Short mmCIF file of C-alpha atoms in Angstrom, two decimals:
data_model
loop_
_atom_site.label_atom_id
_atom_site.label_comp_id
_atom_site.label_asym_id
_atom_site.label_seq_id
_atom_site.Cartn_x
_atom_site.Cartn_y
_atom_site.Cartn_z
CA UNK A 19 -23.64 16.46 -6.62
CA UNK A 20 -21.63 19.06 -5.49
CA UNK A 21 -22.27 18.93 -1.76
CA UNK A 22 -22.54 15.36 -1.53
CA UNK A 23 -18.80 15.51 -3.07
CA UNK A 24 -17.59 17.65 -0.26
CA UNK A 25 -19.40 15.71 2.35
CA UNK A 26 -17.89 12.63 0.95
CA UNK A 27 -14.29 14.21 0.98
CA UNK A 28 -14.85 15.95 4.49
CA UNK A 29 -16.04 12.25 5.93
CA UNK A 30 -13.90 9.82 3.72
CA UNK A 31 -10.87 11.97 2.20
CA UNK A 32 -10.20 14.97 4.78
CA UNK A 33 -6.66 14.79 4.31
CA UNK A 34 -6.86 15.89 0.34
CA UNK A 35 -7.61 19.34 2.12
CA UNK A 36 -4.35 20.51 2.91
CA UNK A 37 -2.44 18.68 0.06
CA UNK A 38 -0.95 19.03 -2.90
CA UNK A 39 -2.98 17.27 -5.24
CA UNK A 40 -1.86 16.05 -8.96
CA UNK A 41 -5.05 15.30 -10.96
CA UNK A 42 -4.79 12.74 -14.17
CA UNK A 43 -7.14 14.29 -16.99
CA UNK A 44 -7.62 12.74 -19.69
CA UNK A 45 -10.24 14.83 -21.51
CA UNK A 46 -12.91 12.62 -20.80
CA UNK A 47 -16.64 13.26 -18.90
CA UNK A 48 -15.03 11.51 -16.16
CA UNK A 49 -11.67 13.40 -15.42
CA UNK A 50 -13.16 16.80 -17.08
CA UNK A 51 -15.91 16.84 -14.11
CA UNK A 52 -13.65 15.90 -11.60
CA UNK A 53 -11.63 18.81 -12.03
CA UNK A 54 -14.58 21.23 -11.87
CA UNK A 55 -15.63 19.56 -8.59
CA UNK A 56 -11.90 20.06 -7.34
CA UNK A 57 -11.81 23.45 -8.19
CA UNK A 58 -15.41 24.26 -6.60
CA UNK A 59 -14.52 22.54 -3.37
CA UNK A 60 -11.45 24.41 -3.67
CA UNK A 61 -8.87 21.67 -3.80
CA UNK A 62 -4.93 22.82 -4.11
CA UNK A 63 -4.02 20.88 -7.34
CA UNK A 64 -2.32 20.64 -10.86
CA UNK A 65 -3.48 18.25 -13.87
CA UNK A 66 -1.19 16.45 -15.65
CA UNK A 67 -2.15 14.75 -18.74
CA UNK A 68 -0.87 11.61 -21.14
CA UNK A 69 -0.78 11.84 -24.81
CA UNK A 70 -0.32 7.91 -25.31
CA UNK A 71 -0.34 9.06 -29.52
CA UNK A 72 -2.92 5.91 -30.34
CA UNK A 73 -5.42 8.11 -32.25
CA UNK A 74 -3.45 10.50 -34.48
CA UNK A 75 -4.86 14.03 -34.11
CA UNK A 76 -7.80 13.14 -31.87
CA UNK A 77 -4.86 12.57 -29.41
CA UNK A 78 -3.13 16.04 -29.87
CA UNK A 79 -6.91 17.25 -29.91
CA UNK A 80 -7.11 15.95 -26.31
CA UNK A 81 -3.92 17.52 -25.63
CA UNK A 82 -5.17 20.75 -26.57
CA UNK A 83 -8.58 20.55 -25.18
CA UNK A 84 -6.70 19.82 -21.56
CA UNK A 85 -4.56 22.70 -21.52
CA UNK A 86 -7.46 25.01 -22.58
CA UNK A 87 -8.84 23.29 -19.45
CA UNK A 88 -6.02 24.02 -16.98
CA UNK A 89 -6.24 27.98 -18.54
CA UNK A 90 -9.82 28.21 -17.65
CA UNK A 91 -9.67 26.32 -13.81
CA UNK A 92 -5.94 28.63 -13.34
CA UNK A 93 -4.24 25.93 -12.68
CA UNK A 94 -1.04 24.27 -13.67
CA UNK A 95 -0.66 21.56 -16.04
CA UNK A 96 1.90 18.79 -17.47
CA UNK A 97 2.02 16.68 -20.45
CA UNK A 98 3.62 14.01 -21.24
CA UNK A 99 4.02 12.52 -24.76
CA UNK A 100 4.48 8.43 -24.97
CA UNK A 101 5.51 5.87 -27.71
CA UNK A 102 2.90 3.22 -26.10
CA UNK A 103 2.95 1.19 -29.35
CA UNK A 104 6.65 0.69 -29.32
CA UNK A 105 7.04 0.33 -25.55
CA UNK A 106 3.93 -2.54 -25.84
CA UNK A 107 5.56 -4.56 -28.18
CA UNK A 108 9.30 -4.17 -26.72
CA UNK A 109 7.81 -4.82 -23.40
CA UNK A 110 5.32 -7.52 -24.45
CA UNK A 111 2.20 -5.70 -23.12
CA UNK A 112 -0.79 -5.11 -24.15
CA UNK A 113 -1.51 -1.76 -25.57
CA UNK A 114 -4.04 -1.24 -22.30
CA UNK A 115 -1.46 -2.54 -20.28
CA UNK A 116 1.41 -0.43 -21.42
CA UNK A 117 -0.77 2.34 -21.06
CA UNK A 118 -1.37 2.13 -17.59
CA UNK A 119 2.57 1.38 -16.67
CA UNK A 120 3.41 5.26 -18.72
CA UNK A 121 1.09 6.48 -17.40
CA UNK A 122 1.84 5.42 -13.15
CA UNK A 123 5.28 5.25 -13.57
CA UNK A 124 4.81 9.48 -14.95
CA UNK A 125 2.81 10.17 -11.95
CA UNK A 126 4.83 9.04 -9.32
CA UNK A 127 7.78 10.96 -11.15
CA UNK A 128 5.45 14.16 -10.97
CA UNK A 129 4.80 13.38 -6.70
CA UNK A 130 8.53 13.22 -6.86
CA UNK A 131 10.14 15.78 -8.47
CA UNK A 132 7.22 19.06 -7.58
CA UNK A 133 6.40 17.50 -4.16
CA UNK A 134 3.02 16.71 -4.62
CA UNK A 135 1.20 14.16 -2.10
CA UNK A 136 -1.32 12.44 -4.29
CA UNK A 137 -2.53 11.34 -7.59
CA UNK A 138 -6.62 11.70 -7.74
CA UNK A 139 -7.77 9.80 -10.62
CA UNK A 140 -11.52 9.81 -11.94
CA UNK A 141 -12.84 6.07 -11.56
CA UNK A 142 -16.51 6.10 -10.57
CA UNK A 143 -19.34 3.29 -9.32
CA UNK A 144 -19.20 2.36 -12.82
CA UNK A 145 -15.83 1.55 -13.09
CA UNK A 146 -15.50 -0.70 -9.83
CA UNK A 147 -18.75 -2.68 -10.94
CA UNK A 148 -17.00 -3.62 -14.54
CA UNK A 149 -14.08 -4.44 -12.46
CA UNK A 150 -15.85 -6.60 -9.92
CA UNK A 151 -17.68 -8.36 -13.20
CA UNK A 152 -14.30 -8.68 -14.79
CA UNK A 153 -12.80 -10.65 -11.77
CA UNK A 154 -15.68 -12.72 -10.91
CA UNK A 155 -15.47 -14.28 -14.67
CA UNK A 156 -12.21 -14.45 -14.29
CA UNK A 157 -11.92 -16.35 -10.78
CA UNK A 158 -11.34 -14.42 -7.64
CA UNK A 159 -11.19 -13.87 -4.24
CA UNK A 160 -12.54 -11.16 -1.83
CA UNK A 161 -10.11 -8.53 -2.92
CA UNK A 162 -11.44 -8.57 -6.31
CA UNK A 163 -14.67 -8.81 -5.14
CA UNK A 164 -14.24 -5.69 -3.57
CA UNK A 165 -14.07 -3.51 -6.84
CA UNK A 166 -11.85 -0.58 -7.06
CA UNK A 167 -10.08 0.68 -3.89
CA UNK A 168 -10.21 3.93 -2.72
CA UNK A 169 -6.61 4.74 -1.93
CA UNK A 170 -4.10 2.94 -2.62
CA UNK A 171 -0.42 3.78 -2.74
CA UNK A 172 -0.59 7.73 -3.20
CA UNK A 173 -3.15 7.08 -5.77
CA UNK A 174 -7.06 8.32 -4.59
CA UNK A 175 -9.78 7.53 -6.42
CA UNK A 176 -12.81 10.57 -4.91
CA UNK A 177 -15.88 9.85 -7.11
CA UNK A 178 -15.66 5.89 -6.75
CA UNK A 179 -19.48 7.10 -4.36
CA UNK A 180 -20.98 8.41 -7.89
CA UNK A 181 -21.85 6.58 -11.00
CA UNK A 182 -21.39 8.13 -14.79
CA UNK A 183 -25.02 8.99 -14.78
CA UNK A 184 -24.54 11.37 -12.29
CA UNK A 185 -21.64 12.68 -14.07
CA UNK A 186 -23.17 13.65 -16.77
CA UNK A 187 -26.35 15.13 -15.06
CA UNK A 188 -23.68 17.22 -13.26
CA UNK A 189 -21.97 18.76 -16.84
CA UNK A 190 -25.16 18.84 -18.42
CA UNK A 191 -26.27 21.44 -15.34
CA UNK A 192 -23.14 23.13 -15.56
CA UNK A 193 -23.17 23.47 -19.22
CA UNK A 194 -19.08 21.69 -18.79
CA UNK A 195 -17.50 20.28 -22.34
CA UNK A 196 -15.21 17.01 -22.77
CA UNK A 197 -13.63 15.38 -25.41
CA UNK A 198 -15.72 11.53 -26.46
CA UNK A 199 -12.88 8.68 -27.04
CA UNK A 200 -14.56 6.80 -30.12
CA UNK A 201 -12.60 3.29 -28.77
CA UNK A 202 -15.48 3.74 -25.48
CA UNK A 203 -18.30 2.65 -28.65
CA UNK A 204 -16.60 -0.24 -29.52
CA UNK A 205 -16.54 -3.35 -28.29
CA UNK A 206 -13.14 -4.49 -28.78
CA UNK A 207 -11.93 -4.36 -25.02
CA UNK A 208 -13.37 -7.26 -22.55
CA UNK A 209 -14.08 -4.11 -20.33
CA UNK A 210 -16.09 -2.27 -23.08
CA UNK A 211 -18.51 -5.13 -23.78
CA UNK A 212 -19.05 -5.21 -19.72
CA UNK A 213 -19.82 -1.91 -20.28
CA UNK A 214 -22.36 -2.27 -22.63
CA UNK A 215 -24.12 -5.49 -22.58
CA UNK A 216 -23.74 -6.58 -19.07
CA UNK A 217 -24.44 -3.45 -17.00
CA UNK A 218 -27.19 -1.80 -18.65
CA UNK A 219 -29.76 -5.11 -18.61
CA UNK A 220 -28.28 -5.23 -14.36
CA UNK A 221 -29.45 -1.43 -13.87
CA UNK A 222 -32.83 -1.65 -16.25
CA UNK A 223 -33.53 -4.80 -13.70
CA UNK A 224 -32.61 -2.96 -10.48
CA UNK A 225 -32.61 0.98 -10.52
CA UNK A 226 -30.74 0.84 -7.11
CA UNK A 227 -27.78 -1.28 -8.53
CA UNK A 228 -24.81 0.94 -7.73
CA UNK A 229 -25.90 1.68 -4.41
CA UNK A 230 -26.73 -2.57 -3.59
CA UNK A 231 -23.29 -3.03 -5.39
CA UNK A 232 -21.43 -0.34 -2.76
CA UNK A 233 -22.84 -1.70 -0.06
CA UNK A 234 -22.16 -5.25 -0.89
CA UNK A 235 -18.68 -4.34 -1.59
CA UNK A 236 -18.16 -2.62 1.87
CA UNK A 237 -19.34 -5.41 3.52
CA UNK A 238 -16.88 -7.83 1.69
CA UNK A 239 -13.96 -5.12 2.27
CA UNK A 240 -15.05 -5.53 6.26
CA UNK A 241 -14.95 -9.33 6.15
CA UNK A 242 -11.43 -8.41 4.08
CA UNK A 243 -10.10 -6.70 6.74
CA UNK A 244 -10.92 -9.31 9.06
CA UNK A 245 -9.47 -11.98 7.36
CA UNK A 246 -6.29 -9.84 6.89
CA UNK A 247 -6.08 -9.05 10.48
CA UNK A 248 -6.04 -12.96 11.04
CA UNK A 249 -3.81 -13.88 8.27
CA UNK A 250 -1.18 -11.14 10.10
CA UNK A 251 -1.19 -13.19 13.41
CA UNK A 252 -0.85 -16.13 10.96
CA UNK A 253 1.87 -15.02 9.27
CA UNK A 254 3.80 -14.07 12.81
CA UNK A 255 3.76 -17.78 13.23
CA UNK A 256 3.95 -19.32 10.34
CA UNK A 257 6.72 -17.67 8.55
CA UNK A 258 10.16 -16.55 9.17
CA UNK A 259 12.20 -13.76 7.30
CA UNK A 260 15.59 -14.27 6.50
CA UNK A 261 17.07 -11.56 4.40
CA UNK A 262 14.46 -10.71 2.32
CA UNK A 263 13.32 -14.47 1.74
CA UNK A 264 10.35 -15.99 3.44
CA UNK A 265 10.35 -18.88 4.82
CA UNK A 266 6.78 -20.78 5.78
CA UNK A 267 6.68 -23.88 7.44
CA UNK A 268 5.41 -26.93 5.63
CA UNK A 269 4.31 -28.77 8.39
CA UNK A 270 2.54 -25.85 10.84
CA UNK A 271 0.88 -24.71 7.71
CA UNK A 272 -0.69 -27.99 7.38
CA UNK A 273 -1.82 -28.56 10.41
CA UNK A 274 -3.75 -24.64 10.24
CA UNK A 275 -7.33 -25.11 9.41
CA UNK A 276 -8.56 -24.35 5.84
CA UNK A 277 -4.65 -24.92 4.73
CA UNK A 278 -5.49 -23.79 0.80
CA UNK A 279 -7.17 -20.71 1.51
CA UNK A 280 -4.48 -19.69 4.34
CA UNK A 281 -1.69 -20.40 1.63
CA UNK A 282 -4.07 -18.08 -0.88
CA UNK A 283 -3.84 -15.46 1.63
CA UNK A 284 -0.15 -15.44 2.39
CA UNK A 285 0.37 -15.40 -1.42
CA UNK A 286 -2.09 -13.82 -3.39
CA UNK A 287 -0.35 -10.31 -3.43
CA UNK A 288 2.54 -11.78 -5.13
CA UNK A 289 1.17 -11.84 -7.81
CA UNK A 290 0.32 -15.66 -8.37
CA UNK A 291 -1.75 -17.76 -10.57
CA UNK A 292 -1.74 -21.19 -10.89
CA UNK A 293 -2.87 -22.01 -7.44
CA UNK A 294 -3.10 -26.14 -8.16
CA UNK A 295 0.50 -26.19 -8.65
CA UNK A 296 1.28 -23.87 -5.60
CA UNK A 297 -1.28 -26.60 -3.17
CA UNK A 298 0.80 -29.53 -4.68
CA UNK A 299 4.38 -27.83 -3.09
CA UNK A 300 2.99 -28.69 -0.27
CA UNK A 301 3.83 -32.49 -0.77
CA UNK A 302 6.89 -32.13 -2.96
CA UNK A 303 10.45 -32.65 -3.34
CA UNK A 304 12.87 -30.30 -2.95
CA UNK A 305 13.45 -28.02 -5.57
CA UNK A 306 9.89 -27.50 -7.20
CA UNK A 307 9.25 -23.83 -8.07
CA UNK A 308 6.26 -22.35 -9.09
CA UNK A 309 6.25 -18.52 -10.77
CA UNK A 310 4.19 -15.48 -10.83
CA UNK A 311 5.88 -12.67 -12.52
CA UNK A 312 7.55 -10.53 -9.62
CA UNK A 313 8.35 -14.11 -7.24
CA UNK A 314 8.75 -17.55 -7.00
CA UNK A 315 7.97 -20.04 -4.40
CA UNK A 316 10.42 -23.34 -4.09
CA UNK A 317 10.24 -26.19 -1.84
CA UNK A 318 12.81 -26.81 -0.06
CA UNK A 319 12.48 -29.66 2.44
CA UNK A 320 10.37 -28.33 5.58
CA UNK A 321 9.81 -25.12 4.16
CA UNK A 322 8.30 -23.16 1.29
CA UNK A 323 10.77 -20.27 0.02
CA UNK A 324 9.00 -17.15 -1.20
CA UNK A 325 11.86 -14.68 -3.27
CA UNK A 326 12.06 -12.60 -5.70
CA UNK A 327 12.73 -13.73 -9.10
CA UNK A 328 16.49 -13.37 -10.21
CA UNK A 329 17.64 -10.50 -12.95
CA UNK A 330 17.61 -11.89 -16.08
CA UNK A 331 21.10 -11.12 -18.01
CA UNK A 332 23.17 -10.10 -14.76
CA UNK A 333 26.51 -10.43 -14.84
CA UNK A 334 28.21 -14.13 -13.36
CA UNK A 335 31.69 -13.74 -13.83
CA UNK A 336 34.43 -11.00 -12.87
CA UNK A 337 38.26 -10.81 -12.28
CA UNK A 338 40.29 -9.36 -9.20
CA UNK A 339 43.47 -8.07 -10.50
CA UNK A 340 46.54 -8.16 -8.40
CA UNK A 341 46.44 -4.34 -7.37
CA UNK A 342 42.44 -4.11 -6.62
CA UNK A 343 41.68 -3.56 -3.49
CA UNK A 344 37.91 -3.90 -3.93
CA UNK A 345 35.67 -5.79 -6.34
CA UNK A 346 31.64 -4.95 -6.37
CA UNK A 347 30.09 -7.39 -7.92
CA UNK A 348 26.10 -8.66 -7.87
CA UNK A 349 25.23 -5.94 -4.53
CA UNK A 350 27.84 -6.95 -2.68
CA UNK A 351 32.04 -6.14 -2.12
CA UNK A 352 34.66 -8.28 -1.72
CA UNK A 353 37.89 -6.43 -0.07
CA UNK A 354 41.39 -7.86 -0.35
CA UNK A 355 43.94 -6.77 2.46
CA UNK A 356 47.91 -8.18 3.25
CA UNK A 357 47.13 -8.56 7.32
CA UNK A 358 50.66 -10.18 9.88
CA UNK A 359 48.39 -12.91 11.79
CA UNK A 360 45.52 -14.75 10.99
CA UNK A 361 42.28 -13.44 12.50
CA UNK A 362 38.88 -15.68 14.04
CA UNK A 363 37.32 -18.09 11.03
CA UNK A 364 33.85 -16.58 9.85
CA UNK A 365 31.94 -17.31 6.88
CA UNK A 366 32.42 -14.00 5.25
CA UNK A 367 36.22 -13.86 5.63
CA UNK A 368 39.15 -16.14 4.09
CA UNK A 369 42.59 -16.06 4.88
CA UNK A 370 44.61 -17.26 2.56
CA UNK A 371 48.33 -18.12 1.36
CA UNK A 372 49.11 -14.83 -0.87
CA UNK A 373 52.00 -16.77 -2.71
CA UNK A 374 49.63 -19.55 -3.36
CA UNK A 375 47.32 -17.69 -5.89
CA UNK A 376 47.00 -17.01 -9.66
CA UNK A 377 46.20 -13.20 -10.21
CA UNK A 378 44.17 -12.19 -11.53
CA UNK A 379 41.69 -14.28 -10.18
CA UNK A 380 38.57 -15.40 -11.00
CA UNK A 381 35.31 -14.19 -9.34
CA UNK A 382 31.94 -16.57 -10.51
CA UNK A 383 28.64 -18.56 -9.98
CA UNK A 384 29.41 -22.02 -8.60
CA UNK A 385 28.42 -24.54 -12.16
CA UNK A 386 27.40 -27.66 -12.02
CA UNK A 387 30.61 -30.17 -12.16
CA UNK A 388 33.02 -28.54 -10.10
CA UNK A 389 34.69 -29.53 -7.18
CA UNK A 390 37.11 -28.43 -4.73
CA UNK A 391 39.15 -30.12 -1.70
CA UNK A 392 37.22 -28.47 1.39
CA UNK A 393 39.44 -27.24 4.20
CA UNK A 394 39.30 -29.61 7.18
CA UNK A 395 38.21 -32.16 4.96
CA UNK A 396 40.56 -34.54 3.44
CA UNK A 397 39.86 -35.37 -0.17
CA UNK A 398 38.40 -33.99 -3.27
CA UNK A 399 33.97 -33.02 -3.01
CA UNK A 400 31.76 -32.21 -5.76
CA UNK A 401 30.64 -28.21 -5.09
CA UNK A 402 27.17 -29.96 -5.31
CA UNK A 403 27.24 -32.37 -2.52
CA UNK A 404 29.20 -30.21 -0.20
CA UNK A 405 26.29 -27.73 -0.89
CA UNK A 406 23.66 -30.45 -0.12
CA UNK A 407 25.50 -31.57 3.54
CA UNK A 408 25.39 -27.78 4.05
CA UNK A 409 21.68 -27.76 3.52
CA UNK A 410 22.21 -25.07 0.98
CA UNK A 411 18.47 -24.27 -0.30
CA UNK A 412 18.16 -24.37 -3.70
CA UNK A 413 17.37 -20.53 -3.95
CA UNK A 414 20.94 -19.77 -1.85
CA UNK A 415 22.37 -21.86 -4.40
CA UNK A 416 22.18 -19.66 -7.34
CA UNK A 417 23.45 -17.28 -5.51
CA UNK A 418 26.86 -19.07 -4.20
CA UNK A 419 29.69 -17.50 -5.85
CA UNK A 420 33.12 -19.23 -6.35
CA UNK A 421 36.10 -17.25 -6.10
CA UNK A 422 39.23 -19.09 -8.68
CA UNK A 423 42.85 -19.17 -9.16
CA UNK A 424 43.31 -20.73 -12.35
CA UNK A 425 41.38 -23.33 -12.70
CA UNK A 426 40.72 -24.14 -9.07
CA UNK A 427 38.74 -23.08 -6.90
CA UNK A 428 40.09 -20.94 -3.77
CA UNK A 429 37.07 -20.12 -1.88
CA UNK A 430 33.12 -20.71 -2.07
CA UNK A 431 31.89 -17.55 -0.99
CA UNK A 432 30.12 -17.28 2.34
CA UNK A 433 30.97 -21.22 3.30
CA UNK A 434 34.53 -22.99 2.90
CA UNK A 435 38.41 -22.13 1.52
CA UNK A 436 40.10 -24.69 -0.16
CA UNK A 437 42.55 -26.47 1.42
CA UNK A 438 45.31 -26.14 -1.16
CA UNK A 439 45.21 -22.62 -0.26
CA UNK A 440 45.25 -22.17 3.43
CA UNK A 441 47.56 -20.54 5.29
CA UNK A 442 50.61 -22.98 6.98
CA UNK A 443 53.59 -22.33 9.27
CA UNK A 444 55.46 -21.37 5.97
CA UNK A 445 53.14 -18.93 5.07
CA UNK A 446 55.10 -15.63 4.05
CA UNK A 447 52.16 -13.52 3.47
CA UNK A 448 49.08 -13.71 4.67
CA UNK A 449 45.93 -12.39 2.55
CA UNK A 450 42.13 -11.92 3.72
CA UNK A 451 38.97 -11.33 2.03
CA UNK A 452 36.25 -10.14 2.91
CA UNK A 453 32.74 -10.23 1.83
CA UNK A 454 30.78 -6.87 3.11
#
């Protein structure tokens, strides 16, 4: 196994030669013969390992048995200790799930701080066929038909070619100790049952199954490929990005061949779900969202809006005092300055009467029922229908902040003063603001 390792890393993965490699060891047959194979193809790397503290001394145990590990390879090694029982329940996560965040989030802080090019983590033929079985009963498309990927994002995955049997044939000939996880016997985990009553009546029926599966999954990673190479010239045309927001048109999209699975395309790495509801924007009013948990996608007339999903608890309200020069507020700065003469009208600037204003004054999200008097526009407007006229999407709407004096509204952000607070050929004093 040995040579067919380096062949596969001189072929596939030449560029782990000359890096700095962080290897995640858990203990286990998997990560344990890894790191042998590393150090006998002569690999430059450290281990780091996670004590996730879910099996009381068997976890310490694993601690221990790593270190010893990293003594005997003379190599460098860093722990990490995690409350994943606490952080699963404050985060709402599964235990598996909470798990894997400690455990990425750690790694990439290890790449970080001891400049270190990539995580190699132990996932073998095995693995990628449970996870290929997982997603087919699940629903899926080609990715996760595709099983495990090889790289992806600094993380490299080098035995994905071998399967656990030949895993263990290796530590049996090399006489190499692990540590056995107890939870692998159960069946408590969707993943372990896979693992045991799925895959072993699949093998006993083909011998050959792990190499079929590989090559069946290379061949769907080709047609992958292809189908991302057209959905890039696709998304040239169809969509438009406007800072940070995309923007696909309704009615080019629907005149594209196979509309669905072009939209599934687009989409699918942001994290979506319920793909019904996402087809039926495609017909709807304005102002229909639908939510994965990273985005959202609104309708909004001709267009579908893909954004991010807002902060929960940020702050909406804020005051300027008379002597503040600068106010940061939600990313951005507003900057107050005395200027002689007014300057040329832009969205992101007001000029107002200075004399005319309430300090301190009020900075905060537009709310349903208010209305201002819209300069160049005689009368009294609803915030809401000026917005509307302005073909404010709905998205840009929660984001329109109002800027008060008193009770009244002296400028919506980014659109229109008020009139009762211009500047006239009385005008003493002349203030601008700015929105950088």
């Amino acid at each position: 196994m040995l040579q067919l390792f380096k062949n596969h890393l001189a072929k596939n993965l030449s560029y782990l030669k000359p890096a700095k490699l962080l290897l995640a060891v858990s203990g286990g047959l998997d990560s344990v013969v890894m790191a042998h194979l590393c150090k006998q193809a002569e690999l430059n790397f450290v281990l780091a390992h996670c004590n996730f503290k879910l099996r009381g001394k068997a976890s310490d145990q694993d601690e221990d048995f790593v270190k010893e590990l990293a003594t005997s390879l003379d190599v460098e090694i860093y722990t990490q200790g995690f409350a994943t029982t606490e952080y699963a329940k404050a985060e709402k996560l599964s235990t598996q799930v909470a798990a894997r965040d400690l455990r990425y989030a750690w790694f990439y802080e290890l790449l970080a701080e001891h400049e270190l090019d990539y995580v190699l983590t132990a996932h073998h033929a095995n693995d990628s066929l449970e996870t290929m079985l997982i997603n087919l009963s699940r629903g899926t498309g080609l990715k996760g038909l595709t099983g495990i990927p090889e790289n992806n994002n600094k993380i490299v995955r080098p035995l994905l070619p071998f399967n656990r049997k030949d895993l263990e044939n290796f530590a049996e000939k090399n006489k190499i100790n692990w540590r056995h996880d107890q939870t692998n016997d159960t069946d408590d985990y969707f993943r372990n049952r896979i693992r045991h009553q799925v895959v072993p009546p699949l093998v006993e029926e083909n011998s050959q199954l792990f190499q079929t599966i590989q090559k069946t999954q290379a061949n769907l990673k080709q047609t992958e490929d292809l189908l991302e190479d057209y959905t890039a010239i696709l998304f040239s045309k169809l969509v438009q990005n406007i800072n940070g927001e995309y923007y696909i048109n309704v009615e080019q999209l629907l005149e594209t061949p196979h509309t669905k699975a072009v939209l599934y395309q687009l989409l699918n790495s942001f994290g979506f779900t319920e793909w019904n509801d996402i087809y039926n924007l495609l017909h709807a009013q304005t102002g229909k969202q639908v939510f994965s948990a990273t985005h959202r996608l609104v309708r909004d007339r001709a267009v579908l809006i893909l954004a991010k999903k807002p902060k929960e608890h940020e702050k909406t309200t804020f005051l300027f005092k008379k002597e503040d020069r600068k106010l940061n507020f939600s990313g951005k700065l507003l900057v107050k300055e005395i200027i002689e003469e007014l300057g040329k009208p832009q969205n992101n600037l007001a000029f107002l009467d200075y004399d005319k204003l309430d300090f301190p004054l009020k900075l905060r999200k537009w709310q349903a029922g208010d209305a201002f008097c819209p300069f160049g526009m005689k009368g009294t407007k609803k915030l809401s229908d000026f917005l509307k006229d302005e073909k404010v999407s709905p998205i840009e709407k929660e984001n329109v902040w109002v800027l008060m004096s008193g009770e009244k509204i002296v400028w919506v952000i980014n659109h229109r003063i008020d009139n009762r607070f211009k500047v006239e050929k009385d005008t003493k004093k002349i203030v601008k603001f700015s929105l950088v």
